[in-house]
């Protein structure tokens, strides 16, 4: 009897030790795998940097517009493609006869549910040779909002023979079975590479660019547009990306003025055929395109993703640029500013408008009462991103950061999103007086007047308020 019990103890003892040993072996194996994987990726990065990358399309002027894919009646569209040198966002990398030098990121409009289990990129070279790469990621981005079409993000890894200089593809098209014409007559878009290829692996430039939501519905508020640009310039922004659906003649003149000054890019955003079945004129594709453009093409470190009625307002620093200079430690994908409202219906307080100014009713200066309640992060909040840290961007938050990056919610005493709404959502909200935006007043009034005078000389520098 006693012997049997002893046997059982021994049995349990051996089983447990066996189990522990197995677990340790598995853990050891996993840690080895991780270390090898990390080392492989480090080696890959070093190897990647040793190659030469001549630009395959030196005359391409980065002017994208929406184009049909294959069968036109399906209304599938492609907009842009970027060469993304970050190998750490590629799942299966190679480092043998071929090495992974990054990926191509393509933005398209496709049905929210596409029947195909696989999408491929067809890459085309300067000599018109081409081949197919199966996409590693392809899917509708967030914020479909129950529409039949969605903005898609497609990622095809790019592996090349280990020889320098690297032969890079010039253009890319999408190919998938349910749209047979996409294979038979591909719709190529030029691949956007850095303007300056020698900055491919350089540190990003510590400047702020601004991604502005599509300008549509015959947008006509010129004064607001000028004030918006000048306000962000005072805060340290150096470049603006506009996407253009439809606007008044005056607005187009202002956009052209900033474009000629080298301050803005203006892209056609011809989504007219999807205004009914795609969330907010394809805004999801727009801000993702913009963030990739800022990173890949211009090497700008920051992109503020905002609308024309929104101002990111640091409360303790002199400007957005100052805030980022002092608070960004380099591993933040996005700084999330929480939302407070100012309302257009609220009375105009023009007390601080200097006597000599022509354009007196500026929205950031005449509206001085905001909602007391600060909305939670990710609800109507807006983000200034580190473009290197973004894989998928959302309207109010970062949906996917690159490995090693996380987002940061700006404390409400440090910064807020000032949202100047035309209509109030809940008009009974408690309002408090907030003069923070007025510290930009004296410069802002002068700069707005100066721009309006340059553009609308015949109207004596009045930017007409619609
Ligand atoms: C960009 O392309 C559109 C349409 O093809 C054209 O209307 C526009 O003038 C172009 N802009 C530039 C700056 O080339
Ligand atoms: C294009 O798509 C439409 C609608 O799905 C279909 O009726 C038509 O046959 C297709 N055309 C070609 C050339 O595949
Ligand atoms: C989505 O659309 C379907 C069909 O059009 C409708 O039945 C459903 O209620 C909608 N859902 C939401 C959340 O709007
Ligand atoms: C490209 O970038 C390099 C390194 O930053 C710089 O030295 C060079 O002047 C730039 N070339 C042009 C054409 O801007
Ligand atoms: C756009 O607005 C302008 C004036 O604000 C008007 O003349 C024009 O007809 C409008 N266009 C459309 C398509 O509504
Ligand atoms: C504020 O000023 C604008 C422009 O002068 C005017 O259209 C608007 O009616 C004014 N709002 C109020 C509440 O007085």
CSV table of C-alpha atoms and ligand atoms in Angstrom, one decimal, residues 61-65 256 259 266-268, ligand 1:
chain,number,residue,atom,x,y,z
A,61,UNK,CA,6.2,65.2,-60.7
A,62,UNK,CA,4.1,63.4,-58.0
A,63,UNK,CA,0.8,64.6,-59.4
A,64,UNK,CA,-1.7,61.8,-58.5
A,65,UNK,CA,-5.4,61.5,-59.4
A,256,UNK,CA,-2.7,78.5,-56.4
A,259,UNK,CA,1.4,76.5,-54.4
A,266,UNK,CA,-2.7,70.7,-54.4
A,267,UNK,CA,-3.8,67.3,-55.6
A,268,UNK,CA,-6.9,66.5,-57.6
B,1,LIG,C1,-2.0,67.5,-62.1
B,1,LIG,O1,-2.9,66.6,-62.9
B,1,LIG,C2,-4.1,67.2,-63.1
B,1,LIG,C3,-5.0,66.2,-63.9
B,1,LIG,O2,-4.2,65.4,-64.7
B,1,LIG,C4,-4.0,68.5,-63.9
B,1,LIG,O3,-5.3,69.1,-64.1
B,1,LIG,C5,-3.1,69.4,-63.1
B,1,LIG,O4,-2.9,70.6,-63.8
B,1,LIG,C6,-1.8,68.8,-62.7
B,1,LIG,N1,-1.1,69.7,-61.9
B,1,LIG,C7,0.2,69.9,-62.0
B,1,LIG,C8,0.9,70.8,-61.0
B,1,LIG,O5,0.9,69.4,-62.9
